mmCIF file of C-alpha atoms in Angstrom:
data_model
loop_
_atom_site.group_PDB
_atom_site.id
_atom_site.type_symbol
_atom_site.label_atom_id
_atom_site.label_comp_id
_atom_site.label_asym_id
_atom_site.label_seq_id
_atom_site.Cartn_x
_atom_site.Cartn_y
_atom_site.Cartn_z
ATOM 1 C CA GLN A 1 61.791 -37.878 -62.606
ATOM 2 C CA VAL A 2 61.771 -34.288 -61.430
ATOM 3 C CA GLN A 3 59.334 -33.524 -58.640
ATOM 4 C CA LEU A 4 58.343 -30.134 -57.253
ATOM 5 C CA GLN A 5 56.595 -29.489 -53.962
ATOM 6 C CA GLU A 6 55.190 -26.170 -52.822
ATOM 7 C CA SER A 7 55.049 -25.198 -49.171
ATOM 8 C CA GLY A 8 53.819 -22.170 -47.283
ATOM 9 C CA PRO A 9 50.867 -20.676 -45.431
ATOM 10 C CA GLY A 10 47.454 -21.298 -46.921
ATOM 11 C CA LEU A 11 45.663 -18.355 -45.322
ATOM 12 C CA LEU A 12 46.696 -14.726 -45.288
ATOM 13 C CA LYS A 13 45.068 -11.460 -44.309
ATOM 14 C CA PRO A 14 44.900 -8.491 -46.687
ATOM 15 C CA SER A 15 48.118 -6.454 -46.787
ATOM 16 C CA GLU A 16 50.245 -9.389 -45.557
ATOM 17 C CA THR A 17 53.124 -10.932 -47.498
ATOM 18 C CA LEU A 18 52.729 -14.236 -49.289
ATOM 19 C CA SER A 19 55.778 -16.488 -48.966
ATOM 20 C CA LEU A 20 56.038 -19.802 -50.766
ATOM 21 C CA THR A 21 58.906 -22.224 -51.215
ATOM 22 C CA CYS A 22 59.297 -24.936 -53.813
ATOM 23 C CA THR A 23 61.544 -27.916 -53.192
ATOM 24 C CA VAL A 24 63.002 -29.640 -56.239
ATOM 25 C CA SER A 25 63.901 -33.313 -56.176
ATOM 26 C CA GLY A 26 64.999 -35.813 -58.791
ATOM 27 C CA GLY A 27 67.048 -33.336 -60.773
ATOM 28 C CA SER A 28 69.537 -30.492 -60.569
ATOM 29 C CA ILE A 29 68.245 -27.023 -59.825
ATOM 30 C CA SER A 30 71.265 -25.589 -61.609
ATOM 31 C CA LEU A 31 70.314 -26.553 -65.139
ATOM 32 C CA TYR A 32 67.020 -24.757 -65.714
ATOM 33 C CA TYR A 33 64.845 -21.795 -64.889
ATOM 34 C CA TRP A 34 62.240 -22.288 -62.166
ATOM 35 C CA GLY A 35 59.040 -20.364 -61.872
ATOM 36 C CA TRP A 36 55.651 -19.643 -60.405
ATOM 37 C CA ILE A 37 52.219 -19.702 -62.018
ATOM 38 C CA ARG A 38 48.912 -19.087 -60.288
ATOM 39 C CA GLN A 39 45.296 -19.914 -60.985
ATOM 40 C CA PRO A 40 42.421 -18.159 -59.195
ATOM 41 C CA PRO A 41 39.505 -20.465 -58.404
ATOM 42 C CA GLY A 42 37.574 -21.277 -61.570
ATOM 43 C CA MET A 43 39.822 -19.085 -63.698
ATOM 44 C CA GLY A 44 42.817 -19.342 -66.001
ATOM 45 C CA LEU A 45 46.567 -19.485 -65.567
ATOM 46 C CA GLU A 46 48.731 -16.449 -64.872
ATOM 47 C CA TRP A 47 52.513 -16.519 -65.063
ATOM 48 C CA ILE A 48 54.163 -14.747 -62.127
ATOM 49 C CA ALA A 49 57.937 -15.079 -62.448
ATOM 50 C CA TYR A 50 60.898 -17.318 -63.099
ATOM 51 C CA ILE A 51 64.487 -17.453 -61.869
ATOM 52 C CA ASP A 52 67.619 -19.460 -62.610
ATOM 53 C CA HIS A 53 70.205 -20.910 -60.249
ATOM 54 C CA SER A 54 72.325 -17.768 -60.383
ATOM 55 C CA GLY A 55 69.440 -15.459 -59.555
ATOM 56 C CA VAL A 56 68.687 -14.168 -63.029
ATOM 57 C CA SER A 57 64.945 -13.527 -62.955
ATOM 58 C CA ASN A 58 62.011 -12.292 -64.994
ATOM 59 C CA TYR A 59 58.666 -11.045 -63.739
ATOM 60 C CA ASN A 60 55.167 -10.512 -65.029
ATOM 61 C CA PRO A 61 55.034 -6.740 -65.570
ATOM 62 C CA SER A 62 51.629 -6.541 -63.887
ATOM 63 C CA LEU A 63 52.997 -8.087 -60.676
ATOM 64 C CA LYS A 64 56.622 -6.985 -60.745
ATOM 65 C CA SER A 65 56.223 -4.223 -58.170
ATOM 66 C CA ARG A 66 54.996 -6.693 -55.530
ATOM 67 C CA VAL A 67 56.944 -9.852 -56.311
ATOM 68 C CA THR A 68 60.418 -11.149 -55.485
ATOM 69 C CA THR A 69 61.918 -14.524 -56.264
ATOM 70 C CA SER A 70 65.019 -16.164 -54.852
ATOM 71 C CA VAL A 71 66.877 -19.454 -55.109
ATOM 72 C CA ASP A 72 68.831 -21.558 -52.631
ATOM 73 C CA THR A 73 70.811 -24.116 -54.610
ATOM 74 C CA SER A 74 72.199 -25.755 -51.459
ATOM 75 C CA LYS A 75 68.659 -26.774 -50.504
ATOM 76 C CA SER A 76 67.376 -27.247 -54.063
ATOM 77 C CA GLN A 77 64.704 -24.703 -53.306
ATOM 78 C CA PHE A 78 63.370 -21.543 -54.838
ATOM 79 C CA SER A 79 60.937 -19.089 -53.319
ATOM 80 C CA LEU A 80 58.296 -16.503 -54.072
ATOM 81 C CA GLU A 81 57.350 -13.460 -52.043
ATOM 82 C CA MET A 82 54.401 -11.247 -52.899
ATOM 83 C CA ASN A 83 53.649 -8.272 -50.693
ATOM 84 C CA SER A 84 50.462 -6.328 -50.017
ATOM 85 C CA VAL A 85 48.174 -9.201 -50.940
ATOM 86 C CA THR A 86 44.455 -8.702 -51.507
ATOM 87 C CA ALA A 87 41.549 -11.041 -52.124
ATOM 88 C CA ALA A 88 42.438 -10.897 -55.818
ATOM 89 C CA ASP A 89 45.612 -12.835 -55.006
ATOM 90 C CA THR A 90 43.594 -15.824 -53.813
ATOM 91 C CA ALA A 91 44.656 -18.664 -56.084
ATOM 92 C CA VAL A 92 46.317 -22.019 -56.426
ATOM 93 C CA TYR A 93 50.017 -21.306 -56.763
ATOM 94 C CA TYR A 94 52.091 -23.740 -58.797
ATOM 95 C CA CYS A 95 55.842 -23.977 -58.901
ATOM 96 C CA VAL A 96 57.150 -25.079 -62.285
ATOM 97 C CA ARG A 97 60.252 -25.885 -64.263
ATOM 98 C CA LEU A 98 60.869 -23.798 -67.347
ATOM 99 C CA TRP A 99 62.475 -25.889 -70.079
ATOM 100 C CA GLY A 100 63.493 -23.779 -73.037
ATOM 101 C CA TYR A 101 61.266 -20.918 -74.120
ATOM 102 C CA GLY A 102 57.901 -20.848 -72.422
ATOM 103 C CA ARG A 103 57.775 -24.594 -71.902
ATOM 104 C CA PHE A 104 56.661 -25.389 -68.376
ATOM 105 C CA ASP A 105 57.292 -29.112 -68.346
ATOM 106 C CA PHE A 106 57.160 -30.041 -64.671
ATOM 107 C CA TRP A 107 54.589 -28.721 -62.202
ATOM 108 C CA GLY A 108 54.097 -29.001 -58.496
ATOM 109 C CA GLN A 109 50.723 -30.183 -57.253
ATOM 110 C CA GLY A 110 49.800 -26.604 -56.401
ATOM 111 C CA THR A 111 48.978 -24.967 -53.107
ATOM 112 C CA LEU A 112 45.865 -22.911 -52.428
ATOM 113 C CA VAL A 113 46.516 -19.527 -50.891
ATOM 114 C CA THR A 114 43.456 -17.721 -49.604
ATOM 115 C CA VAL A 115 43.494 -14.042 -48.705
ATOM 116 C CA SER A 116 40.682 -13.159 -46.351
ATOM 117 C CA SER A 117 40.153 -10.956 -43.359
ATOM 118 C CA GLN B 1 41.148 -10.184 -69.772
ATOM 119 C CA SER B 2 43.763 -12.692 -70.872
ATOM 120 C CA ALA B 3 46.637 -11.745 -73.116
ATOM 121 C CA LEU B 4 45.875 -14.511 -75.624
ATOM 122 C CA THR B 5 42.323 -15.219 -76.797
ATOM 123 C CA GLN B 6 40.857 -18.713 -76.741
ATOM 124 C CA PRO B 7 37.244 -19.848 -77.186
ATOM 125 C CA ALA B 8 35.631 -20.490 -73.832
ATOM 126 C CA SER B 9 34.400 -23.902 -74.864
ATOM 127 C CA VAL B 10 34.452 -26.462 -77.640
ATOM 128 C CA SER B 11 32.834 -29.854 -77.908
ATOM 129 C CA GLY B 12 32.991 -32.960 -80.019
ATOM 130 C CA SER B 13 31.892 -36.560 -80.130
ATOM 131 C CA PRO B 14 34.183 -39.519 -79.569
ATOM 132 C CA GLY B 15 36.263 -40.236 -82.638
ATOM 133 C CA GLN B 16 35.860 -36.753 -84.068
ATOM 134 C CA SER B 17 38.527 -34.066 -84.374
ATOM 135 C CA ILE B 18 38.394 -30.648 -82.803
ATOM 136 C CA THR B 19 40.564 -27.557 -83.057
ATOM 137 C CA ILE B 20 41.164 -24.939 -80.395
ATOM 138 C CA SER B 21 42.456 -21.562 -81.487
ATOM 139 C CA CYS B 22 44.738 -19.201 -79.592
ATOM 140 C CA THR B 23 44.879 -15.693 -81.002
ATOM 141 C CA GLY B 24 47.510 -13.161 -80.092
ATOM 142 C CA THR B 25 49.341 -10.344 -81.791
ATOM 143 C CA SER B 26 52.486 -9.640 -83.764
ATOM 144 C CA SER B 27 54.206 -9.070 -80.405
ATOM 145 C CA ASP B 28 53.651 -12.595 -79.136
ATOM 146 C CA ILE B 29 52.396 -15.504 -81.230
ATOM 147 C CA GLY B 30 53.261 -13.745 -84.460
ATOM 148 C CA ALA B 31 56.771 -12.964 -83.271
ATOM 149 C CA PHE B 32 57.922 -16.257 -81.796
ATOM 150 C CA ASN B 33 57.657 -19.971 -82.507
ATOM 151 C CA TYR B 34 57.399 -20.579 -78.772
ATOM 152 C CA VAL B 35 53.737 -21.505 -78.392
ATOM 153 C CA SER B 36 52.977 -24.229 -75.876
ATOM 154 C CA TRP B 37 49.740 -25.985 -74.993
ATOM 155 C CA TYR B 38 48.674 -27.504 -71.679
ATOM 156 C CA GLN B 39 45.934 -29.919 -70.675
ATOM 157 C CA GLN B 40 44.383 -29.600 -67.233
ATOM 158 C CA HIS B 41 41.954 -32.050 -65.706
ATOM 159 C CA PRO B 42 39.832 -30.882 -62.747
ATOM 160 C CA GLY B 43 41.803 -30.631 -59.544
ATOM 161 C CA ARG B 44 45.072 -31.445 -61.277
ATOM 162 C CA ALA B 45 48.113 -29.466 -62.334
ATOM 163 C CA PRO B 46 48.390 -28.611 -66.028
ATOM 164 C CA LYS B 47 50.373 -30.933 -68.285
ATOM 165 C CA LEU B 48 52.520 -29.806 -71.200
ATOM 166 C CA ILE B 49 51.244 -31.437 -74.405
ATOM 167 C CA ILE B 50 52.693 -29.263 -77.184
ATOM 168 C CA TYR B 51 55.766 -27.005 -77.255
ATOM 169 C CA ASP B 52 57.415 -24.813 -79.858
ATOM 170 C CA VAL B 53 54.136 -24.670 -81.830
ATOM 171 C CA SER B 54 54.028 -28.276 -82.979
ATOM 172 C CA ASN B 55 56.312 -30.535 -80.947
ATOM 173 C CA ARG B 56 55.058 -33.189 -78.570
ATOM 174 C CA PRO B 57 56.898 -34.116 -75.365
ATOM 175 C CA SER B 58 57.748 -37.758 -74.950
ATOM 176 C CA GLY B 59 54.736 -39.783 -73.913
ATOM 177 C CA VAL B 60 52.087 -37.436 -75.318
ATOM 178 C CA SER B 61 49.691 -39.049 -77.753
ATOM 179 C CA ASN B 62 50.139 -38.263 -81.446
ATOM 180 C CA ARG B 63 46.429 -37.458 -81.494
ATOM 181 C CA PHE B 64 47.508 -34.017 -80.274
ATOM 182 C CA SER B 65 49.008 -31.686 -82.846
ATOM 183 C CA GLY B 66 49.779 -27.986 -83.039
ATOM 184 C CA SER B 67 50.207 -25.389 -85.738
ATOM 185 C CA LYS B 68 50.490 -21.656 -86.236
ATOM 186 C CA SER B 69 49.481 -19.168 -88.882
ATOM 187 C CA GLY B 70 50.294 -15.528 -88.392
ATOM 188 C CA ASN B 71 49.102 -14.413 -84.970
ATOM 189 C CA THR B 72 46.985 -17.501 -84.313
ATOM 190 C CA ALA B 73 48.074 -20.859 -82.994
ATOM 191 C CA SER B 74 45.906 -23.953 -83.037
ATOM 192 C CA LEU B 75 45.684 -27.214 -81.136
ATOM 193 C CA THR B 76 44.012 -30.120 -82.897
ATOM 194 C CA ILE B 77 42.896 -33.258 -81.122
ATOM 195 C CA SER B 78 41.995 -36.119 -83.409
ATOM 196 C CA GLY B 79 40.116 -39.299 -82.533
ATOM 197 C CA LEU B 80 38.508 -37.677 -79.493
ATOM 198 C CA GLN B 81 38.347 -39.828 -76.406
ATOM 199 C CA ALA B 82 36.439 -39.329 -73.177
ATOM 200 C CA GLU B 83 39.722 -38.777 -71.325
ATOM 201 C CA ASP B 84 40.425 -35.715 -73.487
ATOM 202 C CA GLU B 85 37.691 -33.809 -71.683
ATOM 203 C CA ALA B 86 39.652 -31.128 -69.861
ATOM 204 C CA ASP B 87 40.676 -27.476 -69.955
ATOM 205 C CA TYR B 88 43.319 -26.476 -72.483
ATOM 206 C CA TYR B 89 45.620 -23.445 -72.261
ATOM 207 C CA CYS B 90 48.057 -21.911 -74.702
ATOM 208 C CA ASN B 91 51.013 -19.717 -73.862
ATOM 209 C CA SER B 92 53.625 -17.696 -75.658
ATOM 210 C CA TYR B 93 56.213 -15.069 -75.058
ATOM 211 C CA ARG B 94 55.288 -11.434 -75.539
ATOM 212 C CA ASN B 95 57.813 -8.743 -76.339
ATOM 213 C CA VAL B 96 56.416 -5.374 -75.359
ATOM 214 C CA ALA B 97 59.038 -3.236 -73.636
ATOM 215 C CA THR B 98 60.189 -6.437 -71.977
ATOM 216 C CA LEU B 99 59.990 -10.143 -72.729
ATOM 217 C CA TYR B 100 57.481 -12.069 -70.659
ATOM 218 C CA VAL B 101 55.173 -15.052 -70.673
ATOM 219 C CA VAL B 102 51.476 -14.787 -71.468
ATOM 220 C CA PHE B 103 48.681 -17.356 -71.287
ATOM 221 C CA GLY B 104 45.371 -17.758 -73.001
ATOM 222 C CA GLY B 105 42.186 -17.735 -70.968
ATOM 223 C CA GLY B 106 41.629 -21.448 -71.430
ATOM 224 C CA THR B 107 39.153 -23.588 -73.358
ATOM 225 C CA LYS B 108 36.873 -26.180 -71.827
ATOM 226 C CA LEU B 109 36.660 -29.253 -74.062
ATOM 227 C CA THR B 110 33.551 -31.361 -73.633
ATOM 228 C CA VAL B 111 33.415 -34.830 -75.157
ATOM 229 C CA LEU B 112 29.759 -35.477 -75.894
#
């Protein structure tokens, strides 16, 4: 059974860079796309990005200018960086596996990132 | 404002059937048979319950079914149970200048 675990700082100040890592276990990172989805408190889901093992990536157009994803197959990890964060970036960030087209079939437990001065 | 439109809430009594709609455009739902649905209980990560409009992953109850007509997709839950009370989200691809993933705003299902 594939498991995903997010890690990274839970509290950031405005203008800082958000950095999260997702560790994949129970399956090969080389066979799928891997992505990030966030959910502001009390609100809906927003897709951020996804990337495959070779680095081919796709980004939400509304976030593309601030977001970068990367993958480290040797560690079975993939990462998200989002610069110039504001309070509007406060959310639970989920790492996910993308199976086929738009099917996010495995999810991490989520990690809350709060942006506050 | 979400890319796909869902009703904010729906409700039903145990044993009844309910349907949640997800309305998009000819650039997303109308263009692709790649609509998925997710169930999210409070404090938990979403769970994939329908993919490719009408397919169920292994282990998902056959009380959940999906369909699509034009630019609108639908999730139907039959034989409502208390455990079905949750938030439900749809998603699709959108092809406008580039291909990307969009979600609906979510629907809160209350089992009365």
